Short mmCIF file of C-alpha atoms in Angstrom, two decimals:
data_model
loop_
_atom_site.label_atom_id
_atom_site.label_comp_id
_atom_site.label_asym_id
_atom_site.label_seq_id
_atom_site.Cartn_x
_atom_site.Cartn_y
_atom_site.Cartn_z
CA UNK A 2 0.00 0.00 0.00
CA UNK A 3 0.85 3.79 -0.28
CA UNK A 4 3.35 4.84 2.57
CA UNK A 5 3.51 8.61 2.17
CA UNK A 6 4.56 11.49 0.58
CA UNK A 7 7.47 13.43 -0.23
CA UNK A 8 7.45 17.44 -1.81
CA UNK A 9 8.88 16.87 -5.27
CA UNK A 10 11.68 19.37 -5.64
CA UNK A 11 12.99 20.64 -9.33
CA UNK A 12 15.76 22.36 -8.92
CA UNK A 13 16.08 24.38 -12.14
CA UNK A 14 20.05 24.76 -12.91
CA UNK A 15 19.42 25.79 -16.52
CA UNK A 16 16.22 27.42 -18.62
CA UNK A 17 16.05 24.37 -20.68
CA UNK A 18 14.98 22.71 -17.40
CA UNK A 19 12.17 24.96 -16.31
CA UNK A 20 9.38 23.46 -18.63
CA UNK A 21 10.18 19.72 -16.32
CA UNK A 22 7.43 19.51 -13.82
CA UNK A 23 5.11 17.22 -12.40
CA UNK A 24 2.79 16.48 -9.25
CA UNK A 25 3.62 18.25 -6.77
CA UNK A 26 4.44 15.15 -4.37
CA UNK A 27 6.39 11.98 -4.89
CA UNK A 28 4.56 9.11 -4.07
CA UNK A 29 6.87 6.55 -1.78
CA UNK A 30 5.52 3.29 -3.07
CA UNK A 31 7.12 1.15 -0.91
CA UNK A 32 10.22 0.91 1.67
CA UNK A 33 12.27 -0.96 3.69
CA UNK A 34 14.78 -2.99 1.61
CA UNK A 35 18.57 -2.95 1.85
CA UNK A 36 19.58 -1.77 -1.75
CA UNK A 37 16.58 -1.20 -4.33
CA UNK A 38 17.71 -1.64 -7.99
CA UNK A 39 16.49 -2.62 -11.62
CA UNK A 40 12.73 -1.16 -12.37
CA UNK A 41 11.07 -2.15 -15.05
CA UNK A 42 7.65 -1.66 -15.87
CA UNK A 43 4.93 -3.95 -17.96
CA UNK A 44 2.57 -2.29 -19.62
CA UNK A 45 -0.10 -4.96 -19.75
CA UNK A 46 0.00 -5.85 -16.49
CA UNK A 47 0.19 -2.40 -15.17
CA UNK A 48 2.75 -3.09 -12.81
CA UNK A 49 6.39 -2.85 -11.68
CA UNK A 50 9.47 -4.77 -10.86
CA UNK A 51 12.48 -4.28 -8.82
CA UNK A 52 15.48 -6.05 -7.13
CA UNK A 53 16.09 -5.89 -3.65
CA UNK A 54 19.89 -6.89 -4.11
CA UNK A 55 21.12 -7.85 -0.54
CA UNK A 56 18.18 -9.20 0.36
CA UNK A 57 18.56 -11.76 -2.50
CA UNK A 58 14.78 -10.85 -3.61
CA UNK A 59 12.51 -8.91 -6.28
CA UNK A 60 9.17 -6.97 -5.36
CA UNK A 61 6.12 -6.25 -7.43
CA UNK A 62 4.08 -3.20 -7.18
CA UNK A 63 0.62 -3.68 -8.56
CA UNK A 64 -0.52 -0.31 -10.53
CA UNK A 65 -4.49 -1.64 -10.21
CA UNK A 66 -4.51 -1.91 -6.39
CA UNK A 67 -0.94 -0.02 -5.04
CA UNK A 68 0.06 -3.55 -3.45
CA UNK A 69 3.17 -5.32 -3.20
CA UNK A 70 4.78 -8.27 -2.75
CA UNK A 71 7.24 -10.88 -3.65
CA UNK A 72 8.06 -11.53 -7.16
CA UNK A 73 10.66 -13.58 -6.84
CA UNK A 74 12.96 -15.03 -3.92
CA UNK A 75 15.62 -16.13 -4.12
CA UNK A 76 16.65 -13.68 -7.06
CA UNK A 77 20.11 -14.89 -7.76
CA UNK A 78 21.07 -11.34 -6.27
CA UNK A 79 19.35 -9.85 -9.82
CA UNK A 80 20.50 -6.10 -10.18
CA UNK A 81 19.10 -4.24 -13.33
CA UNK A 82 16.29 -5.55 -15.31
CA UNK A 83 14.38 -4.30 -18.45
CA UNK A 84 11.63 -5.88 -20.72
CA UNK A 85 11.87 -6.69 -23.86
CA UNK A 86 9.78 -5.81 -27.05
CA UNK A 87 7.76 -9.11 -26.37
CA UNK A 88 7.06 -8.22 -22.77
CA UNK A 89 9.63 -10.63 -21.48
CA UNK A 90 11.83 -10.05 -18.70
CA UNK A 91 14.96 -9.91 -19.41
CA UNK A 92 17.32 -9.66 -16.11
CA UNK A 93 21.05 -8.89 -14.74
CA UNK A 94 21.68 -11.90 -12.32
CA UNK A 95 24.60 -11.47 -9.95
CA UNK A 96 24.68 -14.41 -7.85
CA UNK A 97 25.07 -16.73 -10.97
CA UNK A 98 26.73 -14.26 -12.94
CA UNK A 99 24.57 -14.47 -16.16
CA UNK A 100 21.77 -12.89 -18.19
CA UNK A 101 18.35 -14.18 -18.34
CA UNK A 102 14.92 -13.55 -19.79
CA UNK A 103 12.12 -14.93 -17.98
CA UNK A 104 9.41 -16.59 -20.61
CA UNK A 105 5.78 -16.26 -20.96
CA UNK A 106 5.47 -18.93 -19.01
CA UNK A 107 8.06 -18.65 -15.71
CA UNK A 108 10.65 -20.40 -17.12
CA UNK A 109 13.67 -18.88 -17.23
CA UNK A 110 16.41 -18.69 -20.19
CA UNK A 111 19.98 -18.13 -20.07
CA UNK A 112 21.13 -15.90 -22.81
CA UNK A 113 25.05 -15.59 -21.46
CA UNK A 114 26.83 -16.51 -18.57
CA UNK A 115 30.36 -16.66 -19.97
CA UNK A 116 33.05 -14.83 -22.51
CA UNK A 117 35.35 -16.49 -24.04
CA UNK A 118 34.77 -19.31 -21.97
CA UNK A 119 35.43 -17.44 -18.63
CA UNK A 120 32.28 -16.56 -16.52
CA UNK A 121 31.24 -12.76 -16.23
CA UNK A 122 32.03 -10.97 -13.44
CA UNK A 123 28.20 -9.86 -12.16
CA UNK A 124 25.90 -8.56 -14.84
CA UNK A 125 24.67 -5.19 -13.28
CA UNK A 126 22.59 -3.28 -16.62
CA UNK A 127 21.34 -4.15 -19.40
CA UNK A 128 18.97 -2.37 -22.56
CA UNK A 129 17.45 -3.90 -26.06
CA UNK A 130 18.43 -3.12 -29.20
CA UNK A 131 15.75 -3.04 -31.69
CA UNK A 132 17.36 -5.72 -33.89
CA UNK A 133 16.95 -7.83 -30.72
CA UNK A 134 20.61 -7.81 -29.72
CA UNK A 135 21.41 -7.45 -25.58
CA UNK A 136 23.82 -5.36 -24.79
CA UNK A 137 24.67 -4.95 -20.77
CA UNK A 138 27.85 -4.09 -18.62
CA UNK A 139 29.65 -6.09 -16.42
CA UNK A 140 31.30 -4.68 -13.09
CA UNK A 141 32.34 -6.57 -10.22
CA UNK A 142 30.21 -5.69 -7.66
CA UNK A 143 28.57 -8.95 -7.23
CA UNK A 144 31.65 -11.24 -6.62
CA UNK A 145 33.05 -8.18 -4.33
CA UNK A 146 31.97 -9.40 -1.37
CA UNK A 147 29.36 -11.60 -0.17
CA UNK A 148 26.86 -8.53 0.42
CA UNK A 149 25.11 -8.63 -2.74
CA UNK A 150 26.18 -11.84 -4.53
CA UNK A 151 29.29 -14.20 -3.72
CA UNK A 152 32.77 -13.30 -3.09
CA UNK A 153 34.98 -14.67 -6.25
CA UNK A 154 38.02 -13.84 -8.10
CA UNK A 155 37.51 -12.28 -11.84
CA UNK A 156 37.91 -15.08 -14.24
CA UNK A 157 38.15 -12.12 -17.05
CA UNK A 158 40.45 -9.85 -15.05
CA UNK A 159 38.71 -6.70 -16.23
CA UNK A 160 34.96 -4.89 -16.33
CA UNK A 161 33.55 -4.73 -19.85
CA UNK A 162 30.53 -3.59 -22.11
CA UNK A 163 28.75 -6.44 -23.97
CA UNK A 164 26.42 -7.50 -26.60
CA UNK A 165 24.54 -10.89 -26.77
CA UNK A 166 22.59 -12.42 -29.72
CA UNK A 167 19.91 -14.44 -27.97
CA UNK A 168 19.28 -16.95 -30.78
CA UNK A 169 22.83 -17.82 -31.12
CA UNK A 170 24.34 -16.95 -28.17
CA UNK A 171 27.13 -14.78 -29.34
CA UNK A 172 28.60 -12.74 -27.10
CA UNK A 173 31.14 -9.54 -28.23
CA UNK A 174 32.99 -6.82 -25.92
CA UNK A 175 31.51 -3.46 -27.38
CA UNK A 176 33.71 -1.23 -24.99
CA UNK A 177 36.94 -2.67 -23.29
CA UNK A 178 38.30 0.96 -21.63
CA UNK A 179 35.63 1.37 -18.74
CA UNK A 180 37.11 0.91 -14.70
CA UNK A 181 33.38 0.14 -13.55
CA UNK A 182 30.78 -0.20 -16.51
CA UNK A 183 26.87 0.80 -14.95
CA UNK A 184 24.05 2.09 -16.28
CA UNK A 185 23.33 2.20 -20.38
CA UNK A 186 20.94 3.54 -22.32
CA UNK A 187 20.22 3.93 -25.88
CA UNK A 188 18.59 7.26 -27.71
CA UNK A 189 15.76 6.59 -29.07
CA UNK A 190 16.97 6.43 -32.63
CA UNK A 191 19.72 3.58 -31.52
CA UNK A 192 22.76 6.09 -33.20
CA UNK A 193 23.99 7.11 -29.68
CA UNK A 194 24.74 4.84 -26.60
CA UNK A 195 25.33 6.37 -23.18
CA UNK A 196 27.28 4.37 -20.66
CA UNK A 197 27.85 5.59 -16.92
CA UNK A 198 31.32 4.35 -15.62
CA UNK A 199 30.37 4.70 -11.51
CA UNK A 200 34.36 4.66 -10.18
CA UNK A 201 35.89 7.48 -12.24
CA UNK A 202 36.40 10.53 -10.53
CA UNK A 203 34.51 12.14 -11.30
CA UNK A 204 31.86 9.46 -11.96
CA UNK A 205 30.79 9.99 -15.23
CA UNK A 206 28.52 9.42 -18.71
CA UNK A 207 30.17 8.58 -22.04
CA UNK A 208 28.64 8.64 -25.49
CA UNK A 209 29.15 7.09 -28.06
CA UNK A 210 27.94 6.40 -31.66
CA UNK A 211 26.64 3.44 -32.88
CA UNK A 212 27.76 1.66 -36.42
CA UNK A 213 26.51 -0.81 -38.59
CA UNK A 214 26.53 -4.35 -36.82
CA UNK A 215 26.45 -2.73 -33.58
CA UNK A 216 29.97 -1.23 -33.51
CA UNK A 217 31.00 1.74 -31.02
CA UNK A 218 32.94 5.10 -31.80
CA UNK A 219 33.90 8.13 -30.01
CA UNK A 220 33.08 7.18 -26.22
CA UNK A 221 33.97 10.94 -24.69
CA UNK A 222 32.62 12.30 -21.61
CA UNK A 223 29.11 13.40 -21.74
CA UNK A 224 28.55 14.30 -18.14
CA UNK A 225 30.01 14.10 -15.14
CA UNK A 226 28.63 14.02 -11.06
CA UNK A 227 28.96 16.27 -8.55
CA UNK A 228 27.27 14.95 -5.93
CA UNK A 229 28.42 10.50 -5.52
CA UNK A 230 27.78 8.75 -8.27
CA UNK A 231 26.27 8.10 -11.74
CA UNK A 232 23.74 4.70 -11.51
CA UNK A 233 21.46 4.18 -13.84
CA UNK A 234 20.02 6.13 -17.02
CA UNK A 235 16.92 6.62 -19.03
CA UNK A 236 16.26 9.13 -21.80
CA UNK A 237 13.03 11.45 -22.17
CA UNK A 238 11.51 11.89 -25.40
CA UNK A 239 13.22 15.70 -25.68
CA UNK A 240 16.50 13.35 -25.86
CA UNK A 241 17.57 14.31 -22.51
CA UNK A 242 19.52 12.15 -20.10
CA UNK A 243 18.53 11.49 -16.61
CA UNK A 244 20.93 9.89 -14.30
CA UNK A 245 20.77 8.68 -10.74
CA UNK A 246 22.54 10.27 -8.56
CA UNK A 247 23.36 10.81 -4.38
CA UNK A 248 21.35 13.59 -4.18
CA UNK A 249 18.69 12.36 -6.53
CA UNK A 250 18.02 12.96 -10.41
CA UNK A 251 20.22 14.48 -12.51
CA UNK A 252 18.76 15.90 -15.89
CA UNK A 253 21.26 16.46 -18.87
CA UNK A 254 20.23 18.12 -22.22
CA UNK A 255 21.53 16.60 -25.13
CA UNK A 256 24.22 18.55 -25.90
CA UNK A 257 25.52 17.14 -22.11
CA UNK A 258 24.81 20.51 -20.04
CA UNK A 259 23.55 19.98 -16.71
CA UNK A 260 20.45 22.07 -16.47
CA UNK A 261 18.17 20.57 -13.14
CA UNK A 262 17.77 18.08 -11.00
CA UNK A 263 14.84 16.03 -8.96
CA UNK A 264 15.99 15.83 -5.66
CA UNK A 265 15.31 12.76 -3.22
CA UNK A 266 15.86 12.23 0.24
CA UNK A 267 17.85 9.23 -0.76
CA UNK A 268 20.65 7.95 -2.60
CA UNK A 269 19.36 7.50 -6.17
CA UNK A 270 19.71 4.02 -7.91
CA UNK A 271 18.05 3.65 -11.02
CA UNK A 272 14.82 4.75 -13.07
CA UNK A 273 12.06 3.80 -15.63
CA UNK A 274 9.09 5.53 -17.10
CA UNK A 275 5.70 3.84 -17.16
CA UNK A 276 1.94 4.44 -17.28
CA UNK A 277 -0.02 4.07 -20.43
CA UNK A 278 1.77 7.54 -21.30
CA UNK A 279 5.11 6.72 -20.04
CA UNK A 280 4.86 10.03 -18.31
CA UNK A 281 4.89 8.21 -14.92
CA UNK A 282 8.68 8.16 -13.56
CA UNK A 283 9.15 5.53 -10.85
CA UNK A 284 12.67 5.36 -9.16
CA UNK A 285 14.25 3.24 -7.15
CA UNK A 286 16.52 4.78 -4.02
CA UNK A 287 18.40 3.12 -1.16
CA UNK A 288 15.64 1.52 0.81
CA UNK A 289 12.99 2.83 -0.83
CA UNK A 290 10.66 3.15 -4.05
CA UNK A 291 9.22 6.23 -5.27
CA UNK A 292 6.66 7.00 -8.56
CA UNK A 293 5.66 10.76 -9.47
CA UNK A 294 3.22 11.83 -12.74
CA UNK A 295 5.67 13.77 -14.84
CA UNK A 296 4.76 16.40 -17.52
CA UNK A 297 7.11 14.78 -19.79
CA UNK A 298 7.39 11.45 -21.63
CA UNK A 299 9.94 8.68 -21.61
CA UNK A 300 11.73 7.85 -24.66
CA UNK A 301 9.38 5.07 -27.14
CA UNK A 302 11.93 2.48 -27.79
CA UNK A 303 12.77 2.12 -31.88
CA UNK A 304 10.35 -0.68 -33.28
#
């Protein structure tokens, strides 16, 4: 059920920025978890997913009634999740280090687990291509420690940027110069990729363009964060970049200028748009999840 309510806060950094509004109050959808990650929302069921990494879980959020509950425990210590064009779930898995789409009918499929024959370090984001392709990053987060998967050494010995073919199980490093690959998005034309790398200092966004057969050029800075670190991304459909951040929200126009922010009262993980308009901006922070009606519309992914 509904917890409460929070002021929603723009802080308006740039002119561009002032249009961005909303409801006046965040809704807090649900708290009490240990590290909320991974939202994705399904349109015909009207209603949300989200990992709850330490707790080795994933919740559900029912749009129809505002209730929640389990999805899915254990959750191989998922992280980020998205759904695919058919409405499949297709899911970052840390504890077993692998990707995964979850049919129509529960089961689950195992797009990659390893490169080059050496397991992945842990999965942590990952976006659709319209041609199908599934391309996600791989940090170490997961094999770390024991908090939020299991304590291993890297069989790869560095933290890369994939892409998977799902019918034949192809897997190909896409970017090979990141320290800790996060968050990833795509515009919504597929010709630019953004990719967060979380332990730069700054933490920052890259760009980069995209080629035919899915190659990757250019890859400079886009943005970087002044207040912790960049998590995960999503795109509006004015082609700006919003990024999770410690302080909340951070808003980027396309030509990379910071111009506002949505604060939150916690650290910021991740973020999706949803609703039948995508105008309705659910985000996932710390312990808690959070959903406001925004005058603005996520990005349509490409047919």
């Amino acid at each position: 059920m509904l917890t409460d309510t929070i002021k929603a806060e723009f802080e308006v950094l740039d002119e561009r920025f002032r249009s961005c509004g909303g409801d006046q109050w965040l809704v807090r959808l649900h708290t009490g978890d240990r590290w909320t990650e991974g939202p994705a929302y399904f349109p015909a069921g009207r209603y949300l997913v989200w990992s709850d990494i330490p707790n080795d879980r994933m919740l559900r959020w029912d749009e129809t009634t505002g209730a929640v509950g389990v999805f899915r425990s254990p959750a191989s210590y998922t992280n980020g999740n998205t759904v695919d064009r058919l409405g499949r779930l297709v899911s970052c898995e840390q504890g077993p280090r692998r990707i995964t789409r979850t049919e129509h009918d529960g089961s689950v499929t195992v797009i990659a687990d390893r490169y080059d024959g050496k397991r992945f370090n842990s999965p942590n984001d990952v976006v659709e291509r319209s041609d199908g392709s599934i391309w996600f990053t791989d940090p170490s987060y997961g094999i770390d420690s024991d908090y939020e998967g299991h304590w291993a050494e890297s069989e790869i010995g560095a933290c890369h940027v994939y892409r998977a073919d799902p019918v034949t199980g192809r897997v190909e490093i896409v970017a090979d110069d990141f320290v800790r690959p996060n968050g990833l998005a795509f515009s919504a034309d597929e010709r630019l990729l953004y990719i967060v790398d979380t332990r730069q200092s700054p933490s920052h966004i890259r760009v980069f363009g995209t080629g035919e057969g899915g190659s990757l050029t250019g890859g400079e800075i886009f943005g970087t964060c002044d207040q912790g670190v960049f998590d995960g991304i999503r795109l509006d459909d004015a082609g700006r970049v919003w990024a999770a951040a410690g302080d909340g929200l951070h808003c980027f126009a396309p030509d990379g200028t910071l111009i506002g922010k949505l604060r939150l009262p916690e650290v910021v993980s991740n973020l999706t748009f949803g609703g039948p308009k995508r105008n309705d901006l659910f985000i996932t922070a710390s312990t808690s999840v959070y959903a406001l009606r925004v005058n603005f519309n996520g990005a349509r992914p490409r047919p």
